[in-house]
mmCIF file of C-alpha atoms and ligand atoms in Angstrom:
data_model
loop_
_atom_site.group_PDB
_atom_site.id
_atom_site.type_symbol
_atom_site.label_atom_id
_atom_site.label_comp_id
_atom_site.label_asym_id
_atom_site.label_seq_id
_atom_site.Cartn_x
_atom_site.Cartn_y
_atom_site.Cartn_z
ATOM 1 C CA ALA B 1 -112.583 26.679 -197.725
ATOM 2 C CA LYS B 2 -116.187 26.124 -196.853
ATOM 3 C CA ASP B 3 -115.525 22.459 -196.042
ATOM 4 C CA ALA B 4 -112.418 23.150 -194.016
ATOM 5 C CA GLY B 5 -114.273 23.372 -190.752
ATOM 6 C CA ARG B 6 -116.203 20.171 -191.262
ATOM 7 C CA ASP B 7 -113.838 17.888 -189.355
ATOM 8 C CA GLN B 8 -112.867 20.429 -186.784
ATOM 9 C CA VAL B 9 -114.129 20.874 -183.303
ATOM 10 C CA CYS B 10 -117.480 22.567 -183.315
ATOM 11 C CA PHE B 11 -116.960 25.811 -181.477
ATOM 12 C CA PHE B 12 -120.514 26.970 -181.793
ATOM 13 C CA ASP B 13 -122.422 24.547 -179.708
ATOM 14 C CA PRO B 14 -126.000 25.613 -180.505
ATOM 15 C CA ALA B 15 -127.123 25.443 -176.883
ATOM 16 C CA MET B 16 -124.216 27.596 -175.814
ATOM 17 C CA GLN B 17 -124.847 30.003 -178.667
ATOM 18 C CA THR B 18 -128.457 30.391 -177.572
ATOM 19 C CA GLU B 19 -127.309 31.075 -174.048
ATOM 20 C CA VAL B 20 -124.837 33.728 -175.176
ATOM 21 C CA LEU B 21 -127.462 35.351 -177.404
ATOM 22 C CA GLU B 22 -130.040 35.310 -174.643
ATOM 23 C CA ARG B 23 -127.594 36.913 -172.283
ATOM 24 C CA ALA B 24 -126.752 39.607 -174.828
ATOM 25 C CA MET B 25 -130.437 40.322 -175.450
ATOM 26 C CA LEU B 26 -131.227 40.396 -171.759
ATOM 27 C CA LEU B 27 -128.345 42.801 -171.236
ATOM 28 C CA ARG B 28 -129.569 45.058 -174.063
ATOM 29 C CA ASP B 29 -133.050 45.125 -172.519
ATOM 30 C CA LEU B 30 -131.680 45.612 -169.019
ATOM 31 C CA ARG B 31 -130.050 48.863 -170.178
ATOM 32 C CA GLN B 32 -133.505 50.159 -171.129
ATOM 33 C CA ALA B 33 -135.405 48.800 -168.158
ATOM 34 C CA LEU B 34 -134.869 51.731 -165.792
ATOM 35 C CA ASP B 35 -135.875 54.317 -168.403
ATOM 36 C CA ASN B 36 -138.887 52.209 -169.371
ATOM 37 C CA ASP B 37 -140.002 51.933 -165.765
ATOM 38 C CA GLU B 38 -139.969 48.139 -165.832
ATOM 39 C CA PHE B 39 -138.688 47.569 -162.290
ATOM 40 C CA CYS B 40 -140.771 47.438 -159.190
ATOM 41 C CA LEU B 41 -140.132 46.542 -155.571
ATOM 42 C CA PHE B 42 -141.923 43.701 -153.888
ATOM 43 C CA TYR B 43 -141.953 43.498 -150.103
ATOM 44 C CA GLN B 44 -141.825 40.390 -147.957
ATOM 45 C CA PRO B 45 -142.899 40.586 -144.311
ATOM 46 C CA VAL B 46 -140.462 39.988 -141.457
ATOM 47 C CA VAL B 47 -142.333 38.917 -138.312
ATOM 48 C CA ASP B 48 -141.795 38.310 -134.614
ATOM 49 C CA GLY B 49 -142.755 35.206 -132.614
ATOM 50 C CA GLN B 50 -146.361 36.407 -132.416
ATOM 51 C CA GLN B 51 -146.367 36.811 -136.220
ATOM 52 C CA ARG B 52 -146.598 40.589 -135.947
ATOM 53 C CA ILE B 53 -144.996 42.374 -138.883
ATOM 54 C CA LEU B 54 -141.811 44.166 -137.813
ATOM 55 C CA GLY B 55 -140.853 45.266 -141.277
ATOM 56 C CA VAL B 56 -140.193 43.985 -144.772
ATOM 57 C CA GLU B 57 -137.386 43.052 -147.128
ATOM 58 C CA ALA B 58 -137.483 44.879 -150.458
ATOM 59 C CA LEU B 59 -136.955 42.488 -153.388
ATOM 60 C CA ILE B 60 -136.632 43.860 -156.889
ATOM 61 C CA ARG B 61 -138.744 42.558 -159.771
ATOM 62 C CA TRP B 62 -138.270 43.134 -163.488
ATOM 63 C CA GLN B 63 -141.396 43.063 -165.615
ATOM 64 C CA HIS B 64 -139.900 42.381 -169.052
ATOM 65 C CA PRO B 65 -142.237 43.448 -171.889
ATOM 66 C CA GLN B 66 -141.946 40.079 -173.685
ATOM 67 C CA LEU B 67 -140.503 37.640 -171.155
ATOM 68 C CA GLY B 68 -142.697 38.599 -168.212
ATOM 69 C CA MET B 69 -141.249 38.550 -164.737
ATOM 70 C CA VAL B 70 -137.468 37.983 -164.783
ATOM 71 C CA SER B 71 -135.951 36.726 -161.530
ATOM 72 C CA PRO B 72 -133.418 38.932 -159.750
ATOM 73 C CA ALA B 73 -131.290 35.788 -159.444
ATOM 74 C CA THR B 74 -130.927 36.073 -163.246
ATOM 75 C CA PHE B 75 -130.579 39.782 -163.846
ATOM 76 C CA ILE B 76 -128.803 41.078 -160.704
ATOM 77 C CA PRO B 77 -125.589 39.158 -161.545
ATOM 78 C CA LEU B 78 -125.814 40.567 -165.100
ATOM 79 C CA ALA B 79 -126.320 44.067 -163.736
ATOM 80 C CA GLU B 80 -123.356 43.579 -161.414
ATOM 81 C CA ASP B 81 -121.095 42.502 -164.301
ATOM 82 C CA CYS B 82 -121.927 45.467 -166.522
ATOM 83 C CA GLY B 83 -122.099 48.128 -163.820
ATOM 84 C CA LEU B 84 -125.822 48.788 -164.213
ATOM 85 C CA ILE B 85 -126.203 47.690 -160.598
ATOM 86 C CA LEU B 86 -125.103 51.179 -159.551
ATOM 87 C CA SER B 87 -128.104 52.933 -161.081
ATOM 88 C CA ILE B 88 -130.460 50.051 -160.283
ATOM 89 C CA GLY B 89 -129.237 50.060 -156.683
ATOM 90 C CA GLN B 90 -129.864 53.786 -156.407
ATOM 91 C CA TRP B 91 -133.354 53.291 -157.781
ATOM 92 C CA VAL B 92 -133.995 50.529 -155.189
ATOM 93 C CA LEU B 93 -132.820 52.747 -152.325
ATOM 94 C CA LYS B 94 -134.850 55.704 -153.488
ATOM 95 C CA THR B 95 -138.007 53.656 -154.062
ATOM 96 C CA ALA B 96 -137.675 51.998 -150.641
ATOM 97 C CA CYS B 97 -137.157 55.396 -148.966
ATOM 98 C CA LEU B 98 -140.214 56.839 -150.716
ATOM 99 C CA GLN B 99 -142.165 53.857 -149.405
ATOM 100 C CA LEU B 100 -140.874 54.493 -145.866
ATOM 101 C CA ALA B 101 -141.870 58.157 -146.083
ATOM 102 C CA SER B 102 -145.340 57.121 -147.210
ATOM 103 C CA TRP B 103 -145.712 54.495 -144.443
ATOM 104 C CA ALA B 104 -144.674 57.104 -141.873
ATOM 105 C CA GLN B 105 -148.155 58.610 -142.387
ATOM 106 C CA ASP B 106 -149.885 55.268 -141.765
ATOM 107 C CA PRO B 107 -150.212 54.445 -138.047
ATOM 108 C CA GLU B 108 -150.376 50.730 -138.861
ATOM 109 C CA ARG B 109 -147.057 50.793 -140.737
ATOM 110 C CA ALA B 110 -145.163 53.770 -139.323
ATOM 111 C CA ASP B 111 -142.742 51.620 -137.351
ATOM 112 C CA TRP B 112 -142.033 49.034 -140.063
ATOM 113 C CA HIS B 113 -138.484 48.898 -141.370
ATOM 114 C CA ILE B 114 -137.437 48.224 -144.948
ATOM 115 C CA ALA B 115 -134.341 46.139 -145.604
ATOM 116 C CA VAL B 116 -132.688 46.605 -148.994
ATOM 117 C CA ASN B 117 -130.098 44.308 -150.550
ATOM 118 C CA VAL B 118 -126.910 46.201 -151.336
ATOM 119 C CA SER B 119 -124.372 44.922 -153.862
ATOM 120 C CA ALA B 120 -120.603 45.005 -153.390
ATOM 121 C CA ARG B 121 -120.043 47.434 -156.261
ATOM 122 C CA GLN B 122 -122.618 49.789 -154.797
ATOM 123 C CA LEU B 123 -121.084 49.789 -151.346
ATOM 124 C CA ASN B 124 -117.567 50.138 -152.742
ATOM 125 C CA GLN B 125 -118.339 53.422 -154.500
ATOM 126 C CA ASP B 126 -116.401 56.277 -152.907
ATOM 127 C CA ASP B 127 -119.516 58.427 -152.625
ATOM 128 C CA PHE B 128 -121.905 55.703 -151.416
ATOM 129 C CA VAL B 129 -122.475 57.376 -148.053
ATOM 130 C CA ASP B 130 -123.222 60.715 -149.760
ATOM 131 C CA GLN B 131 -125.631 59.040 -152.168
ATOM 132 C CA VAL B 132 -127.535 57.445 -149.308
ATOM 133 C CA ALA B 133 -127.624 60.709 -147.337
ATOM 134 C CA ALA B 134 -128.965 62.550 -150.394
ATOM 135 C CA ILE B 135 -131.701 59.956 -150.912
ATOM 136 C CA ILE B 136 -132.728 60.048 -147.232
ATOM 137 C CA ASP B 137 -132.806 63.810 -147.461
ATOM 138 C CA SER B 138 -134.785 64.118 -150.693
ATOM 139 C CA THR B 139 -137.363 61.465 -149.752
ATOM 140 C CA GLY B 140 -137.820 62.490 -146.135
ATOM 141 C CA ALA B 141 -137.469 58.876 -145.036
ATOM 142 C CA CYS B 142 -136.517 58.116 -141.445
ATOM 143 C CA ALA B 143 -133.024 56.608 -141.623
ATOM 144 C CA ALA B 144 -133.713 54.548 -138.498
ATOM 145 C CA ARG B 145 -136.289 52.548 -140.521
ATOM 146 C CA LEU B 146 -133.790 51.686 -143.244
ATOM 147 C CA ARG B 147 -131.729 48.498 -143.164
ATOM 148 C CA MET B 148 -129.045 47.276 -145.513
ATOM 149 C CA GLU B 149 -128.402 43.608 -146.166
ATOM 150 C CA LEU B 150 -124.782 42.794 -146.979
ATOM 151 C CA THR B 151 -123.223 39.418 -147.710
ATOM 152 C CA GLU B 152 -119.999 38.069 -146.280
ATOM 153 C CA SER B 153 -118.315 37.784 -149.671
ATOM 154 C CA MET B 154 -118.667 41.507 -150.352
ATOM 155 C CA LEU B 155 -116.908 42.374 -147.118
ATOM 156 C CA GLN B 156 -113.609 40.727 -148.042
ATOM 157 C CA GLU B 157 -112.292 43.653 -150.068
ATOM 158 C CA ASN B 158 -111.032 46.768 -148.308
ATOM 159 C CA LEU B 159 -112.621 45.915 -144.989
ATOM 160 C CA PRO B 160 -111.407 48.983 -143.027
ATOM 161 C CA ARG B 161 -112.938 51.345 -145.587
ATOM 162 C CA THR B 162 -116.204 49.409 -145.615
ATOM 163 C CA ILE B 163 -116.324 49.439 -141.833
ATOM 164 C CA SER B 164 -115.825 53.214 -141.729
ATOM 165 C CA LYS B 165 -118.690 53.698 -144.232
ATOM 166 C CA MET B 166 -120.897 51.416 -142.165
ATOM 167 C CA ARG B 167 -120.074 53.415 -139.030
ATOM 168 C CA ILE B 168 -121.159 56.686 -140.657
ATOM 169 C CA LEU B 169 -124.356 55.120 -141.982
ATOM 170 C CA ARG B 170 -125.083 53.650 -138.545
ATOM 171 C CA GLN B 171 -124.649 57.073 -136.980
ATOM 172 C CA MET B 172 -127.351 58.234 -139.374
ATOM 173 C CA GLY B 173 -129.574 55.487 -137.913
ATOM 174 C CA ILE B 174 -129.269 52.853 -140.632
ATOM 175 C CA ARG B 175 -128.998 49.239 -139.468
ATOM 176 C CA PHE B 176 -127.073 46.369 -141.083
ATOM 177 C CA SER B 177 -127.849 42.700 -141.550
ATOM 178 C CA LEU B 178 -125.401 40.026 -142.645
ATOM 179 C CA ASP B 179 -127.315 38.170 -145.372
ATOM 180 C CA ASP B 180 -127.006 34.500 -146.338
ATOM 181 C CA PHE B 181 -125.118 33.955 -143.118
ATOM 182 C CA GLY B 182 -123.411 30.590 -142.804
ATOM 183 C CA THR B 183 -122.891 30.112 -146.547
ATOM 184 C CA GLY B 184 -119.611 32.010 -146.779
ATOM 185 C CA TYR B 185 -116.382 32.374 -144.930
ATOM 186 C CA SER B 186 -116.503 33.982 -141.541
ATOM 187 C CA SER B 187 -114.542 33.801 -138.386
ATOM 188 C CA PHE B 188 -115.573 34.867 -134.950
ATOM 189 C CA SER B 189 -112.996 37.703 -134.818
ATOM 190 C CA TYR B 190 -114.013 38.956 -138.258
ATOM 191 C CA LEU B 191 -117.654 39.070 -137.194
ATOM 192 C CA GLN B 192 -116.729 40.965 -134.040
ATOM 193 C CA ARG B 193 -115.035 43.667 -136.094
ATOM 194 C CA LEU B 194 -118.099 44.337 -138.237
ATOM 195 C CA PRO B 195 -120.589 46.954 -137.078
ATOM 196 C CA MET B 196 -123.482 44.549 -137.725
ATOM 197 C CA ASP B 197 -126.887 44.580 -136.068
ATOM 198 C CA GLN B 198 -128.333 41.312 -137.278
ATOM 199 C CA LEU B 199 -127.524 37.932 -138.816
ATOM 200 C CA LYS B 200 -129.814 36.312 -141.382
ATOM 201 C CA ILE B 201 -129.728 32.524 -141.383
ATOM 202 C CA ASP B 202 -129.759 31.487 -145.030
ATOM 203 C CA LYS B 203 -132.764 29.659 -146.408
ATOM 204 C CA SER B 204 -130.573 26.710 -147.437
ATOM 205 C CA PHE B 205 -130.178 25.793 -143.739
ATOM 206 C CA ILE B 206 -133.830 26.366 -142.891
ATOM 207 C CA ASP B 207 -134.982 24.102 -145.752
ATOM 208 C CA HIS B 208 -133.680 20.915 -144.079
ATOM 209 C CA VAL B 209 -133.662 22.039 -140.485
ATOM 210 C CA LEU B 210 -136.089 19.253 -139.507
ATOM 211 C CA THR B 211 -134.404 16.410 -141.388
ATOM 212 C CA ASP B 212 -130.702 17.247 -141.451
ATOM 213 C CA ALA B 213 -128.903 17.213 -138.101
ATOM 214 C CA ASN B 214 -126.062 19.349 -139.494
ATOM 215 C CA ASP B 215 -128.395 22.078 -140.712
ATOM 216 C CA ALA B 216 -130.268 21.991 -137.418
ATOM 217 C CA ALA B 217 -126.986 22.358 -135.538
ATOM 218 C CA ILE B 218 -125.877 25.234 -137.785
ATOM 219 C CA ALA B 219 -129.164 27.103 -137.325
ATOM 220 C CA GLY B 220 -128.984 26.633 -133.560
ATOM 221 C CA THR B 221 -125.340 27.714 -133.479
ATOM 222 C CA ILE B 222 -126.082 30.900 -135.435
ATOM 223 C CA VAL B 223 -128.820 31.801 -132.961
ATOM 224 C CA ALA B 224 -126.400 31.221 -130.059
ATOM 225 C CA LEU B 225 -123.664 33.180 -131.851
ATOM 226 C CA GLY B 226 -126.044 36.090 -132.346
ATOM 227 C CA ARG B 227 -126.863 36.077 -128.656
ATOM 228 C CA THR B 228 -123.172 36.000 -127.704
ATOM 229 C CA LEU B 229 -122.336 38.906 -129.984
ATOM 230 C CA GLY B 230 -125.461 40.879 -129.111
ATOM 231 C CA LEU B 231 -126.842 40.592 -132.649
ATOM 232 C CA GLY B 232 -130.409 39.923 -133.694
ATOM 233 C CA VAL B 233 -131.020 36.775 -135.724
ATOM 234 C CA VAL B 234 -133.570 36.347 -138.514
ATOM 235 C CA ALA B 235 -134.449 32.995 -140.059
ATOM 236 C CA GLU B 236 -135.139 33.354 -143.784
ATOM 237 C CA GLY B 237 -137.164 30.982 -145.963
ATOM 238 C CA VAL B 238 -139.454 29.614 -143.246
ATOM 239 C CA GLU B 239 -142.181 27.660 -145.043
ATOM 240 C CA THR B 240 -143.776 25.395 -142.448
ATOM 241 C CA VAL B 241 -145.148 25.651 -138.935
ATOM 242 C CA GLU B 242 -142.792 22.815 -137.922
ATOM 243 C CA GLN B 243 -139.743 24.787 -139.062
ATOM 244 C CA MET B 244 -141.032 27.807 -137.158
ATOM 245 C CA ARG B 245 -141.527 25.712 -133.995
ATOM 246 C CA PHE B 246 -138.019 24.308 -134.261
ATOM 247 C CA LEU B 247 -136.574 27.811 -134.645
ATOM 248 C CA VAL B 248 -138.605 29.180 -131.740
ATOM 249 C CA ASP B 249 -137.291 26.330 -129.596
ATOM 250 C CA SER B 250 -133.759 27.227 -130.714
ATOM 251 C CA GLY B 251 -134.259 30.750 -129.423
ATOM 252 C CA CYS B 252 -134.848 32.503 -132.750
ATOM 253 C CA GLN B 253 -137.257 35.432 -132.452
ATOM 254 C CA VAL B 254 -137.565 36.912 -135.933
ATOM 255 C CA PHE B 255 -138.759 35.129 -139.059
ATOM 256 C CA GLN B 256 -139.271 35.579 -142.768
ATOM 257 C CA GLY B 257 -140.690 33.159 -145.301
ATOM 258 C CA TYR B 258 -143.648 32.036 -147.364
ATOM 259 C CA LEU B 259 -145.315 30.799 -144.154
ATOM 260 C CA PHE B 260 -145.890 34.440 -143.183
ATOM 261 C CA GLY B 261 -146.131 35.935 -146.640
ATOM 262 C CA ARG B 262 -144.541 35.930 -150.073
ATOM 263 C CA PRO B 263 -142.989 39.053 -151.536
ATOM 264 C CA VAL B 264 -145.859 41.243 -152.813
ATOM 265 C CA GLU B 265 -146.498 44.789 -153.933
ATOM 266 C CA ALA B 266 -146.751 47.285 -151.092
ATOM 267 C CA ALA B 267 -150.502 47.647 -151.523
ATOM 268 C CA ALA B 268 -150.992 43.900 -151.090
ATOM 269 C CA LEU B 269 -149.139 43.676 -147.763
ATOM 270 C CA GLY B 270 -151.747 42.508 -145.327
ATOM 271 C CA ARG B 271 -152.111 42.528 -141.630
ATOM 272 C CA SER B 272 -149.992 39.831 -140.068
ATOM 273 C CA ARG B 273 -151.413 36.351 -140.187
ATOM 274 C CA GLN B 274 -151.641 34.085 -137.178
ATOM 275 C CA VAL B 275 -150.005 30.836 -138.272
ATOM 276 C CA LEU B 276 -149.309 29.298 -134.882
ATOM 277 C CA ALA B 277 -152.025 28.891 -132.320
ATOM 278 C CA ALA B 278 -151.285 30.939 -129.222
ATOM 279 C CA SER B 279 -150.050 28.636 -126.472
HETATM 280 P P1 C2E X 301 -131.894 37.047 -150.828
HETATM 281 O O1 C2E X 301 -131.437 38.398 -150.432
HETATM 282 O O2 C2E X 301 -131.313 35.882 -150.113
HETATM 283 O O3 C2E X 301 -133.493 37.085 -150.713
HETATM 284 C C1 C2E X 301 -134.288 36.021 -150.277
HETATM 285 C C2 C2E X 301 -134.884 35.253 -151.439
HETATM 286 O O4 C2E X 301 -135.586 34.137 -150.927
HETATM 287 C C3 C2E X 301 -135.906 36.070 -152.233
HETATM 288 O O5 C2E X 301 -135.838 35.626 -153.602
HETATM 289 C C4 C2E X 301 -137.219 35.628 -151.595
HETATM 290 O O6 C2E X 301 -138.342 35.815 -152.444
HETATM 291 C C5 C2E X 301 -136.943 34.175 -151.348
HETATM 292 N N1 C2E X 301 -137.746 33.625 -150.261
HETATM 293 C C6 C2E X 301 -138.075 34.216 -149.071
HETATM 294 N N2 C2E X 301 -138.802 33.362 -148.303
HETATM 295 C C7 C2E X 301 -138.933 32.219 -149.017
HETATM 296 C C8 C2E X 301 -139.580 30.968 -148.746
HETATM 297 O O7 C2E X 301 -140.184 30.737 -147.689
HETATM 298 N N3 C2E X 301 -139.503 30.021 -149.716
HETATM 299 C C9 C2E X 301 -138.824 30.228 -150.907
HETATM 300 N N4 C2E X 301 -138.797 29.248 -151.799
HETATM 301 N N5 C2E X 301 -138.211 31.411 -151.179
HETATM 302 C C10 C2E X 301 -138.256 32.385 -150.238
HETATM 303 P P2 C2E X 301 -135.860 36.672 -154.815
HETATM 304 O O8 C2E X 301 -136.826 37.753 -154.541
HETATM 305 O O9 C2E X 301 -136.016 35.849 -156.056
HETATM 306 O O10 C2E X 301 -134.404 37.297 -154.779
HETATM 307 C C11 C2E X 301 -133.280 36.510 -155.077
HETATM 308 C C12 C2E X 301 -132.002 37.249 -154.752
HETATM 309 O O11 C2E X 301 -131.830 38.382 -155.621
HETATM 310 C C13 C2E X 301 -131.959 37.826 -153.328
HETATM 311 O O12 C2E X 301 -131.604 36.820 -152.419
HETATM 312 C C14 C2E X 301 -130.908 38.899 -153.487
HETATM 313 O O13 C2E X 301 -129.619 38.350 -153.381
HETATM 314 C C15 C2E X 301 -131.127 39.368 -154.922
HETATM 315 N N6 C2E X 301 -131.915 40.623 -154.908
HETATM 316 C C16 C2E X 301 -133.253 40.792 -154.869
HETATM 317 N N7 C2E X 301 -133.573 42.108 -154.876
HETATM 318 C C17 C2E X 301 -132.404 42.792 -154.922
HETATM 319 C C18 C2E X 301 -132.050 44.188 -154.948
HETATM 320 O O14 C2E X 301 -132.893 45.085 -154.904
HETATM 321 N N8 C2E X 301 -130.719 44.491 -155.014
HETATM 322 C C19 C2E X 301 -129.755 43.518 -155.039
HETATM 323 N N9 C2E X 301 -128.465 43.906 -155.102
HETATM 324 N N10 C2E X 301 -130.041 42.210 -155.010
HETATM 325 C C20 C2E X 301 -131.350 41.847 -154.943
HETATM 326 CA CA1 CA X 302 -131.548 39.582 -148.617
HETATM 327 CA CA1 CA X 303 -130.586 34.011 -148.904
HETATM 328 CA CA1 CA X 304 -128.404 36.972 -151.302
#
């Protein structure tokens, strides 16, 4: 019986087995991470054309006791699959709101906004609006300084209900950005129906904006679309002065990327840097 499997297809490809095991271990550890206080929020500056900081995007980090820093690109999808994203998402919102309440006391930072990334499962909870209201209330954060970044894909399901939640949250003062814009499906009429405030041009277009005519055209079109619809436009992933210049020439007025600052702990957020000589 022991030899029976010898000539058969090998089901347990060692590489695949390692991957499955790693995933299972990561998932086990992820369940403990909130209790063990292993998450923290990093903040990346969002700047205007004069490189003044307008606000930040909150980006979660997981300091794993053995593995070190685990990328959200790895663990957020895991957390979404197993439902942990609900408690992690609440923690993100609460931590960001506590940060806003603390910055409200600092004249240099009182008018900065914080944008948080919200997952589909979070937004689709029946009591999402109540959760957010409770967090705003308990932290004393100013709702008008809070932004939520949503992606197109998460807005496919039950759009009317999502729109009505967004309307209530907007009445509270919260603003919405459409993240990774251009990478998913959207139509003009669909965009018009959404109570959005801002479009974020995905980094994948900014990367090749100087060398790829298609990407350049897409970036320019998004800026024009934003203007037509009365929406702000942010370019994400700006790494070079040349990219920034191109975007400025295209009419873009708000920027985010390593050129202005990487995501860092709140305490390490500096004054804005001047990366372009004043003209
Ligand atoms: P995203 O929302 O598209 O965030 C932008 C990502 O681009 C961040 O990666 C940021 O660090 C990176 N980035 C910004 N500027 C530059 C640049 O100039 N060059 C390069 N190379 N990268 C740049 P990060 O922090 O690894 O986050 C990855 C993704 O994980 C995010 O993509 C977002 O989808 C998700 N994520 C992060 N934090 C949270 C969170 O608190 N909740 C949820 N649901 N998702 C989150
Ligand atoms: Ca984002
Ligand atoms: Ca992106
Ligand atoms: Ca994203």
